[in-house]
Amino acid sequence: MNRRKILVANWKMYKTGAETLLFFEELKSLLPQKTSVEMVVAPPFTSLEAASKLSKSCGVKLSAQNMHWEEKGAFTGEISASMLKALFCEYVILGHSERRHIFHETDQEIHSKIKAALQHDLKIILCVGENLEERESNQTSSVLEKQLLSGLSGVSKAQLSQWVIAYEPVWAIGTGKVAEPAQAEEAHRFIRRKIWDTYDMDVAAALPILYGGSVKAENFKAISSQPNVDGALVGGASLQAKSFIEILKQMT
Ligand code: 13P
């Protein structure tokens, strides 16, 4: 099965609008002539507009890092799905571990966001992953299953065909401690199997599953060549166009 390969840059709380323009200018000069990999950049909300000016000419799609589930109202500091659509966002990252752990987002809140994103035709990048304590107490599969099934509840097969799942073990994010290729493959296989059990083989086989957590060019070749790994969700190494492109080269 030839699945889509996807490379996503999650910039987290880095880069002003001016820095975003510089990134895309540099990216443009470094891009290979042709790539079959879908590239997506998720800047902070305040840099989405700057990104939208140049991303298209680089063939890069835009994603938001988060959103609120309400359409509008008295929700100080929040951003709605329609606001993201107006800034040409195609994707939204939901359930990132930093949202779950630092901002105490619950599975229920994440599910409300998923429903709102679906109503606005935003494609969802759903993040799942266990922390170190959960891994060490053999709870990895049950944590992945819980986060996954809660996110998928009420989601149709047609809707799921637009999704991307990102497996991001919390212990590997920003720590320099990347998962072993076999560990990533085991988690990705488990996720695909759950999708198969919940939906069917076709939707499971077509679903891109990305790995995230301390990805850089030096470590990604081995992970990327695992049969169930379809790309990466990259934090730190996506902030420089050069290191981002180096990761892309490991995928082709
Ligand atoms: P790092 O690549 O900096 O470890 O971050 C991973 C991540 O959280 C991407 O969403």
PDB file of C-alpha atoms and ligand atoms in Angstrom:
ATOM      1  CA  MET A   1       0.000   0.000   0.000  1.00  0.00           C
ATOM      2  CA  ASN A   2       1.383   3.367  -1.030  1.00  0.00           C
ATOM      3  CA  ARG A   3       0.498   5.710   1.777  1.00  0.00           C
ATOM      4  CA  ARG A   4       0.963   9.494   1.761  1.00  0.00           C
ATOM      5  CA  LYS A   5       4.280  10.535   3.317  1.00  0.00           C
ATOM      6  CA  ILE A   6       3.978  13.662   5.446  1.00  0.00           C
ATOM      7  CA  LEU A   7       6.484  15.912   7.203  1.00  0.00           C
ATOM      8  CA  VAL A   8       5.070  18.402   9.714  1.00  0.00           C
ATOM      9  CA  ALA A   9       6.925  21.255  11.415  1.00  0.00           C
ATOM     10  CA  ASN A  10       5.457  22.147  14.800  1.00  0.00           C
ATOM     11  CA  TRP A  11       7.064  25.446  15.704  1.00  0.00           C
ATOM     12  CA  LYS A  12       5.420  25.613  19.143  1.00  0.00           C
ATOM     13  CA  MET A  13       5.953  29.116  20.666  1.00  0.00           C
ATOM     14  CA  TYR A  14       8.773  30.164  18.326  1.00  0.00           C
ATOM     15  CA  LYS A  15       9.016  32.666  15.441  1.00  0.00           C
ATOM     16  CA  THR A  16       7.523  36.095  14.876  1.00  0.00           C
ATOM     17  CA  GLY A  17       5.966  36.995  11.531  1.00  0.00           C
ATOM     18  CA  ALA A  18       9.281  38.449  10.294  1.00  0.00           C
ATOM     19  CA  GLU A  19      11.168  35.286  11.299  1.00  0.00           C
ATOM     20  CA  THR A  20       8.509  33.233   9.533  1.00  0.00           C
ATOM     21  CA  LEU A  21       9.069  35.102   6.270  1.00  0.00           C
ATOM     22  CA  LEU A  22      12.815  34.509   6.554  1.00  0.00           C
ATOM     23  CA  PHE A  23      12.243  30.789   7.132  1.00  0.00           C
ATOM     24  CA  PHE A  24      10.124  30.429   3.996  1.00  0.00           C
ATOM     25  CA  GLU A  25      12.550  32.433   1.882  1.00  0.00           C
ATOM     26  CA  GLU A  26      15.357  30.128   2.949  1.00  0.00           C
ATOM     27  CA  LEU A  27      13.182  27.050   2.535  1.00  0.00           C
ATOM     28  CA  LYS A  28      12.362  28.045  -1.024  1.00  0.00           C
ATOM     29  CA  SER A  29      16.040  28.166  -1.935  1.00  0.00           C
ATOM     30  CA  LEU A  30      16.653  24.735  -0.411  1.00  0.00           C
ATOM     31  CA  LEU A  31      13.631  22.788  -1.630  1.00  0.00           C
ATOM     32  CA  PRO A  32      14.291  19.857  -3.927  1.00  0.00           C
ATOM     33  CA  GLN A  33      12.835  20.191  -7.444  1.00  0.00           C
ATOM     34  CA  LYS A  34      10.239  17.549  -6.759  1.00  0.00           C
ATOM     35  CA  THR A  35       9.134  15.616  -3.720  1.00  0.00           C
ATOM     36  CA  SER A  36       6.341  13.163  -3.105  1.00  0.00           C
ATOM     37  CA  VAL A  37       6.317  14.132   0.586  1.00  0.00           C
ATOM     38  CA  GLU A  38       3.514  16.424   1.749  1.00  0.00           C
ATOM     39  CA  MET A  39       5.059  19.250   3.795  1.00  0.00           C
ATOM     40  CA  VAL A  40       3.114  21.088   6.480  1.00  0.00           C
ATOM     41  CA  VAL A  41       4.183  23.931   8.782  1.00  0.00           C
ATOM     42  CA  ALA A  42       2.373  24.790  12.025  1.00  0.00           C
ATOM     43  CA  PRO A  43       3.469  28.278  13.128  1.00  0.00           C
ATOM     44  CA  PRO A  44       2.089  30.108  16.174  1.00  0.00           C
ATOM     45  CA  PHE A  45      -1.293  31.751  15.496  1.00  0.00           C
ATOM     46  CA  THR A  46       0.322  35.190  15.179  1.00  0.00           C
ATOM     47  CA  SER A  47       2.580  34.016  12.337  1.00  0.00           C
ATOM     48  CA  LEU A  48      -0.051  32.193  10.292  1.00  0.00           C
ATOM     49  CA  GLU A  49      -0.758  35.205   8.129  1.00  0.00           C
ATOM     50  CA  ALA A  50       2.927  35.740   7.303  1.00  0.00           C
ATOM     51  CA  ALA A  51       3.290  32.027   6.585  1.00  0.00           C
ATOM     52  CA  SER A  52       0.272  32.049   4.273  1.00  0.00           C
ATOM     53  CA  LYS A  53       2.004  34.652   2.058  1.00  0.00           C
ATOM     54  CA  LEU A  54       4.877  32.346   1.132  1.00  0.00           C
ATOM     55  CA  SER A  55       3.918  28.791   1.994  1.00  0.00           C
ATOM     56  CA  LYS A  56       1.952  28.210  -1.193  1.00  0.00           C
ATOM     57  CA  SER A  57       4.850  29.116  -3.456  1.00  0.00           C
ATOM     58  CA  CYS A  58       6.916  26.516  -1.532  1.00  0.00           C
ATOM     59  CA  GLY A  59       4.178  23.898  -1.902  1.00  0.00           C
ATOM     60  CA  VAL A  60       3.838  23.805   1.896  1.00  0.00           C
ATOM     61  CA  LYS A  61       0.485  23.478   3.656  1.00  0.00           C
ATOM     62  CA  LEU A  62      -0.441  25.300   6.841  1.00  0.00           C
ATOM     63  CA  SER A  63      -1.558  23.890  10.152  1.00  0.00           C
ATOM     64  CA  ALA A  64      -2.612  25.451  13.447  1.00  0.00           C
ATOM     65  CA  GLN A  65      -1.215  24.076  16.694  1.00  0.00           C
ATOM     66  CA  ASN A  66      -4.496  24.220  18.588  1.00  0.00           C
ATOM     67  CA  MET A  67      -7.983  25.778  18.513  1.00  0.00           C
ATOM     68  CA  HIS A  68     -11.064  26.218  20.670  1.00  0.00           C
ATOM     69  CA  TRP A  69     -14.211  24.156  20.143  1.00  0.00           C
ATOM     70  CA  GLU A  70     -16.665  27.080  20.230  1.00  0.00           C
ATOM     71  CA  GLU A  71     -17.450  29.022  17.084  1.00  0.00           C
ATOM     72  CA  LYS A  72     -17.377  32.448  18.753  1.00  0.00           C
ATOM     73  CA  GLY A  73     -18.126  34.120  22.066  1.00  0.00           C
ATOM     74  CA  ALA A  74     -16.616  35.388  25.292  1.00  0.00           C
ATOM     75  CA  PHE A  75     -13.535  33.122  25.363  1.00  0.00           C
ATOM     76  CA  THR A  76     -10.652  35.492  25.983  1.00  0.00           C
ATOM     77  CA  GLY A  77      -7.443  34.404  24.313  1.00  0.00           C
ATOM     78  CA  GLU A  78      -8.995  31.656  22.208  1.00  0.00           C
ATOM     79  CA  ILE A  79      -9.134  31.052  18.430  1.00  0.00           C
ATOM     80  CA  SER A  80     -11.930  29.283  16.521  1.00  0.00           C
ATOM     81  CA  ALA A  81     -11.868  26.893  13.577  1.00  0.00           C
ATOM     82  CA  SER A  82     -13.393  29.466  11.218  1.00  0.00           C
ATOM     83  CA  MET A  83     -10.653  31.971  12.139  1.00  0.00           C
ATOM     84  CA  LEU A  84      -8.074  29.336  11.178  1.00  0.00           C
ATOM     85  CA  LYS A  85      -9.843  28.621   7.902  1.00  0.00           C
ATOM     86  CA  ALA A  86      -9.778  32.350   7.123  1.00  0.00           C
ATOM     87  CA  LEU A  87      -5.979  32.182   7.465  1.00  0.00           C
ATOM     88  CA  PHE A  88      -5.769  29.308   4.976  1.00  0.00           C
ATOM     89  CA  CYS A  89      -5.107  26.566   7.515  1.00  0.00           C
ATOM     90  CA  GLU A  90      -5.736  23.126   6.120  1.00  0.00           C
ATOM     91  CA  TYR A  91      -4.745  21.195   9.236  1.00  0.00           C
ATOM     92  CA  VAL A  92      -4.954  21.535  13.010  1.00  0.00           C
ATOM     93  CA  ILE A  93      -2.843  19.654  15.549  1.00  0.00           C
ATOM     94  CA  LEU A  94      -5.014  18.392  18.393  1.00  0.00           C
ATOM     95  CA  GLY A  95      -4.121  16.546  21.587  1.00  0.00           C
ATOM     96  CA  HIS A  96      -0.448  17.485  21.592  1.00  0.00           C
ATOM     97  CA  SER A  97       1.164  16.260  24.817  1.00  0.00           C
ATOM     98  CA  GLU A  98       2.119  19.820  25.765  1.00  0.00           C
ATOM     99  CA  ARG A  99      -1.577  20.715  25.588  1.00  0.00           C
ATOM    100  CA  ARG A 100      -2.501  17.593  27.553  1.00  0.00           C
ATOM    101  CA  HIS A 101       0.159  17.946  30.245  1.00  0.00           C
ATOM    102  CA  ILE A 102       0.983  21.651  30.606  1.00  0.00           C
ATOM    103  CA  PHE A 103      -2.538  22.943  29.948  1.00  0.00           C
ATOM    104  CA  HIS A 104      -4.360  19.917  31.394  1.00  0.00           C
ATOM    105  CA  GLU A 105      -6.491  19.339  28.303  1.00  0.00           C
ATOM    106  CA  THR A 106      -8.705  16.315  28.799  1.00  0.00           C
ATOM    107  CA  ASP A 107      -9.698  13.664  26.248  1.00  0.00           C
ATOM    108  CA  GLN A 108     -13.207  15.139  26.432  1.00  0.00           C
ATOM    109  CA  GLU A 109     -12.019  18.654  25.566  1.00  0.00           C
ATOM    110  CA  ILE A 110      -9.871  17.275  22.760  1.00  0.00           C
ATOM    111  CA  HIS A 111     -12.919  15.471  21.433  1.00  0.00           C
ATOM    112  CA  SER A 112     -14.953  18.720  21.464  1.00  0.00           C
ATOM    113  CA  LYS A 113     -12.181  20.345  19.425  1.00  0.00           C
ATOM    114  CA  ILE A 114     -12.166  17.408  17.007  1.00  0.00           C
ATOM    115  CA  LYS A 115     -15.913  17.773  16.427  1.00  0.00           C
ATOM    116  CA  ALA A 116     -15.562  21.516  15.774  1.00  0.00           C
ATOM    117  CA  ALA A 117     -12.597  20.979  13.434  1.00  0.00           C
ATOM    118  CA  LEU A 118     -14.569  18.365  11.479  1.00  0.00           C
ATOM    119  CA  GLN A 119     -17.496  20.749  11.097  1.00  0.00           C
ATOM    120  CA  HIS A 120     -15.135  23.219   9.422  1.00  0.00           C
ATOM    121  CA  ASP A 121     -13.351  20.671   7.250  1.00  0.00           C
ATOM    122  CA  LEU A 122     -10.028  21.145   8.994  1.00  0.00           C
ATOM    123  CA  LYS A 123      -7.847  18.064   8.658  1.00  0.00           C
ATOM    124  CA  ILE A 124      -6.836  16.702  12.027  1.00  0.00           C
ATOM    125  CA  ILE A 125      -3.386  15.693  13.206  1.00  0.00           C
ATOM    126  CA  LEU A 126      -4.235  13.815  16.399  1.00  0.00           C
ATOM    127  CA  CYS A 127      -1.298  13.306  18.786  1.00  0.00           C
ATOM    128  CA  VAL A 128      -1.145  10.334  21.108  1.00  0.00           C
ATOM    129  CA  GLY A 129       1.658   9.072  23.292  1.00  0.00           C
ATOM    130  CA  GLU A 130       2.644   7.670  26.673  1.00  0.00           C
ATOM    131  CA  ASN A 131       4.889   9.257  29.281  1.00  0.00           C
ATOM    132  CA  LEU A 132       7.933   7.548  30.783  1.00  0.00           C
ATOM    133  CA  GLU A 133       6.142   6.254  33.845  1.00  0.00           C
ATOM    134  CA  GLU A 134       3.412   4.726  31.682  1.00  0.00           C
ATOM    135  CA  ARG A 135       5.976   3.080  29.397  1.00  0.00           C
ATOM    136  CA  GLU A 136       7.931   1.683  32.323  1.00  0.00           C
ATOM    137  CA  SER A 137       4.791   0.218  33.870  1.00  0.00           C
ATOM    138  CA  ASN A 138       3.778  -1.445  30.569  1.00  0.00           C
ATOM    139  CA  GLN A 139       0.822   0.829  30.006  1.00  0.00           C
ATOM    140  CA  THR A 140       1.856   2.116  26.569  1.00  0.00           C
ATOM    141  CA  SER A 141      -0.833   0.236  24.627  1.00  0.00           C
ATOM    142  CA  SER A 142      -3.622   1.047  27.036  1.00  0.00           C
ATOM    143  CA  VAL A 143      -2.718   4.773  27.010  1.00  0.00           C
ATOM    144  CA  LEU A 144      -2.568   4.828  23.204  1.00  0.00           C
ATOM    145  CA  GLU A 145      -5.852   2.955  22.957  1.00  0.00           C
ATOM    146  CA  LYS A 146      -7.627   5.303  25.366  1.00  0.00           C
ATOM    147  CA  GLN A 147      -6.399   8.500  23.669  1.00  0.00           C
ATOM    148  CA  LEU A 148      -7.106   7.107  20.233  1.00  0.00           C
ATOM    149  CA  LEU A 149     -10.582   5.720  20.851  1.00  0.00           C
ATOM    150  CA  SER A 150     -11.675   8.806  22.721  1.00  0.00           C
ATOM    151  CA  GLY A 151     -10.519  10.976  19.795  1.00  0.00           C
ATOM    152  CA  LEU A 152     -12.212   8.746  17.245  1.00  0.00           C
ATOM    153  CA  SER A 153     -15.574   8.474  18.951  1.00  0.00           C
ATOM    154  CA  GLY A 154     -18.336   9.446  16.529  1.00  0.00           C
ATOM    155  CA  VAL A 155     -15.864   9.937  13.662  1.00  0.00           C
ATOM    156  CA  SER A 156     -16.968   8.347  10.393  1.00  0.00           C
ATOM    157  CA  LYS A 157     -14.778   6.354   8.048  1.00  0.00           C
ATOM    158  CA  ALA A 158     -15.007   9.118   5.415  1.00  0.00           C
ATOM    159  CA  GLN A 159     -13.925  11.740   7.956  1.00  0.00           C
ATOM    160  CA  LEU A 160     -11.025   9.589   9.163  1.00  0.00           C
ATOM    161  CA  SER A 161      -9.662   9.362   5.646  1.00  0.00           C
ATOM    162  CA  GLN A 162      -8.581  13.014   6.046  1.00  0.00           C
ATOM    163  CA  TRP A 163      -6.739  12.435   9.331  1.00  0.00           C
ATOM    164  CA  VAL A 164      -3.159  12.001  10.341  1.00  0.00           C
ATOM    165  CA  ILE A 165      -2.162  10.339  13.613  1.00  0.00           C
ATOM    166  CA  ALA A 166       1.077  11.349  15.312  1.00  0.00           C
ATOM    167  CA  TYR A 167       2.686   8.997  17.794  1.00  0.00           C
ATOM    168  CA  GLU A 168       4.712  11.186  20.133  1.00  0.00           C
ATOM    169  CA  PRO A 169       6.114   9.407  23.188  1.00  0.00           C
ATOM    170  CA  VAL A 170       6.234  12.151  25.837  1.00  0.00           C
ATOM    171  CA  TRP A 171       9.645  10.983  27.095  1.00  0.00           C
ATOM    172  CA  ALA A 172      11.140  11.655  23.642  1.00  0.00           C
ATOM    173  CA  ILE A 173       9.789  15.187  23.134  1.00  0.00           C
ATOM    174  CA  GLY A 174      12.462  17.855  23.411  1.00  0.00           C
ATOM    175  CA  THR A 175      14.690  15.494  25.381  1.00  0.00           C
ATOM    176  CA  GLY A 176      17.102  14.346  22.676  1.00  0.00           C
ATOM    177  CA  LYS A 177      16.042  10.808  23.638  1.00  0.00           C
ATOM    178  CA  VAL A 178      14.558   9.475  20.406  1.00  0.00           C
ATOM    179  CA  ALA A 179      12.567   6.218  20.323  1.00  0.00           C
ATOM    180  CA  GLU A 180      14.344   3.170  18.943  1.00  0.00           C
ATOM    181  CA  PRO A 181      13.076   2.383  15.425  1.00  0.00           C
ATOM    182  CA  ALA A 182      11.587  -0.868  16.745  1.00  0.00           C
ATOM    183  CA  GLN A 183       9.788   0.961  19.577  1.00  0.00           C
ATOM    184  CA  ALA A 184       8.283   3.434  17.109  1.00  0.00           C
ATOM    185  CA  GLU A 185       7.270   0.634  14.751  1.00  0.00           C
ATOM    186  CA  GLU A 186       5.614  -1.333  17.558  1.00  0.00           C
ATOM    187  CA  ALA A 187       3.507   1.669  18.618  1.00  0.00           C
ATOM    188  CA  HIS A 188       2.602   2.558  15.020  1.00  0.00           C
ATOM    189  CA  ARG A 189       1.607  -1.029  14.285  1.00  0.00           C
ATOM    190  CA  PHE A 190      -0.562  -1.051  17.399  1.00  0.00           C
ATOM    191  CA  ILE A 191      -2.284   2.191  16.339  1.00  0.00           C
ATOM    192  CA  ARG A 192      -2.921   0.877  12.823  1.00  0.00           C
ATOM    193  CA  ARG A 193      -4.315  -2.366  14.237  1.00  0.00           C
ATOM    194  CA  LYS A 194      -6.719  -0.421  16.495  1.00  0.00           C
ATOM    195  CA  ILE A 195      -7.955   1.571  13.500  1.00  0.00           C
ATOM    196  CA  TRP A 196      -8.461  -1.670  11.590  1.00  0.00           C
ATOM    197  CA  ASP A 197     -10.429  -3.178  14.496  1.00  0.00           C
ATOM    198  CA  THR A 198     -12.530  -0.023  14.896  1.00  0.00           C
ATOM    199  CA  TYR A 199     -13.107   0.687  11.189  1.00  0.00           C
ATOM    200  CA  ASP A 200     -11.693  -1.627   8.540  1.00  0.00           C
ATOM    201  CA  MET A 201      -8.534  -2.698   6.799  1.00  0.00           C
ATOM    202  CA  ASP A 202      -8.759  -0.140   3.969  1.00  0.00           C
ATOM    203  CA  VAL A 203      -8.999   2.908   6.184  1.00  0.00           C
ATOM    204  CA  ALA A 204      -6.245   1.549   8.472  1.00  0.00           C
ATOM    205  CA  ALA A 205      -3.940   0.826   5.558  1.00  0.00           C
ATOM    206  CA  ALA A 206      -4.385   4.333   4.128  1.00  0.00           C
ATOM    207  CA  LEU A 207      -3.929   6.308   7.363  1.00  0.00           C
ATOM    208  CA  PRO A 208      -0.606   8.173   7.671  1.00  0.00           C
ATOM    209  CA  ILE A 209       0.990   7.697  11.105  1.00  0.00           C
ATOM    210  CA  LEU A 210       3.816  10.097  11.948  1.00  0.00           C
ATOM    211  CA  TYR A 211       6.512   9.744  14.575  1.00  0.00           C
ATOM    212  CA  GLY A 212       7.424  12.728  16.778  1.00  0.00           C
ATOM    213  CA  GLY A 213       9.995  13.224  19.523  1.00  0.00           C
ATOM    214  CA  SER A 214      13.581  14.498  19.073  1.00  0.00           C
ATOM    215  CA  VAL A 215      13.533  13.820  15.320  1.00  0.00           C
ATOM    216  CA  LYS A 216      16.526  15.116  13.388  1.00  0.00           C
ATOM    217  CA  ALA A 217      18.168  14.125  10.127  1.00  0.00           C
ATOM    218  CA  GLU A 218      20.789  11.990  11.892  1.00  0.00           C
ATOM    219  CA  ASN A 219      18.247   9.713  13.563  1.00  0.00           C
ATOM    220  CA  PHE A 220      15.311   9.728  11.182  1.00  0.00           C
ATOM    221  CA  LYS A 221      16.454   7.473   8.368  1.00  0.00           C
ATOM    222  CA  ALA A 222      16.193   4.345  10.507  1.00  0.00           C
ATOM    223  CA  ILE A 223      12.805   5.309  11.959  1.00  0.00           C
ATOM    224  CA  SER A 224      11.452   6.436   8.605  1.00  0.00           C
ATOM    225  CA  SER A 225      12.253   3.117   6.981  1.00  0.00           C
ATOM    226  CA  GLN A 226       9.972   1.214   9.379  1.00  0.00           C
ATOM    227  CA  PRO A 227       6.954  -0.137   7.492  1.00  0.00           C
ATOM    228  CA  ASN A 228       4.331   1.653   9.596  1.00  0.00           C
ATOM    229  CA  VAL A 229       6.090   5.022   9.875  1.00  0.00           C
ATOM    230  CA  ASP A 230       4.804   7.507   7.299  1.00  0.00           C
ATOM    231  CA  GLY A 231       6.634  10.659   8.294  1.00  0.00           C
ATOM    232  CA  ALA A 232       7.429  12.921  11.205  1.00  0.00           C
ATOM    233  CA  LEU A 233       6.050  15.663  13.423  1.00  0.00           C
ATOM    234  CA  VAL A 234       9.126  17.719  14.203  1.00  0.00           C
ATOM    235  CA  GLY A 235       9.653  20.370  16.878  1.00  0.00           C
ATOM    236  CA  GLY A 236      13.170  21.745  17.459  1.00  0.00           C
ATOM    237  CA  ALA A 237      14.737  20.565  14.205  1.00  0.00           C
ATOM    238  CA  SER A 238      11.965  22.196  12.151  1.00  0.00           C
ATOM    239  CA  LEU A 239      12.895  25.719  13.223  1.00  0.00           C
ATOM    240  CA  GLN A 240      15.743  26.016  10.736  1.00  0.00           C
ATOM    241  CA  ALA A 241      14.877  25.509   7.072  1.00  0.00           C
ATOM    242  CA  LYS A 242      18.147  23.665   6.531  1.00  0.00           C
ATOM    243  CA  SER A 243      17.636  21.033   9.250  1.00  0.00           C
ATOM    244  CA  PHE A 244      13.991  20.633   8.217  1.00  0.00           C
ATOM    245  CA  ILE A 245      15.015  19.925   4.620  1.00  0.00           C
ATOM    246  CA  GLU A 246      17.670  17.490   5.818  1.00  0.00           C
ATOM    247  CA  ILE A 247      14.893  15.481   7.493  1.00  0.00           C
ATOM    248  CA  LEU A 248      12.883  15.571   4.267  1.00  0.00           C
ATOM    249  CA  LYS A 249      15.851  14.070   2.450  1.00  0.00           C
ATOM    250  CA  GLN A 250      15.816  11.073   4.794  1.00  0.00           C
ATOM    251  CA  MET A 251      12.267  10.280   3.663  1.00  0.00           C
ATOM    252  CA  THR A 252      12.877  10.021  -0.039  1.00  0.00           C
TER     253      THR A 252
HETATM  254  P1  13P B   1      10.914  17.868  19.371  1.00  0.00           P
HETATM  255  O1  13P B   1      11.160  17.473  17.943  1.00  0.00           O
HETATM  256  O2  13P B   1      11.505  19.209  19.724  1.00  0.00           O
HETATM  257  O3  13P B   1      11.308  16.786  20.336  1.00  0.00           O
HETATM  258  O4  13P B   1       9.330  18.078  19.548  1.00  0.00           O
HETATM  259  C1  13P B   1       8.487  17.081  19.104  1.00  0.00           C
HETATM  260  C2  13P B   1       7.104  17.584  19.139  1.00  0.00           C
HETATM  261  O5  13P B   1       6.531  17.775  20.176  1.00  0.00           O
HETATM  262  C3  13P B   1       6.455  17.861  17.839  1.00  0.00           C
HETATM  263  O6  13P B   1       5.098  18.087  18.013  1.00  0.00           O
END
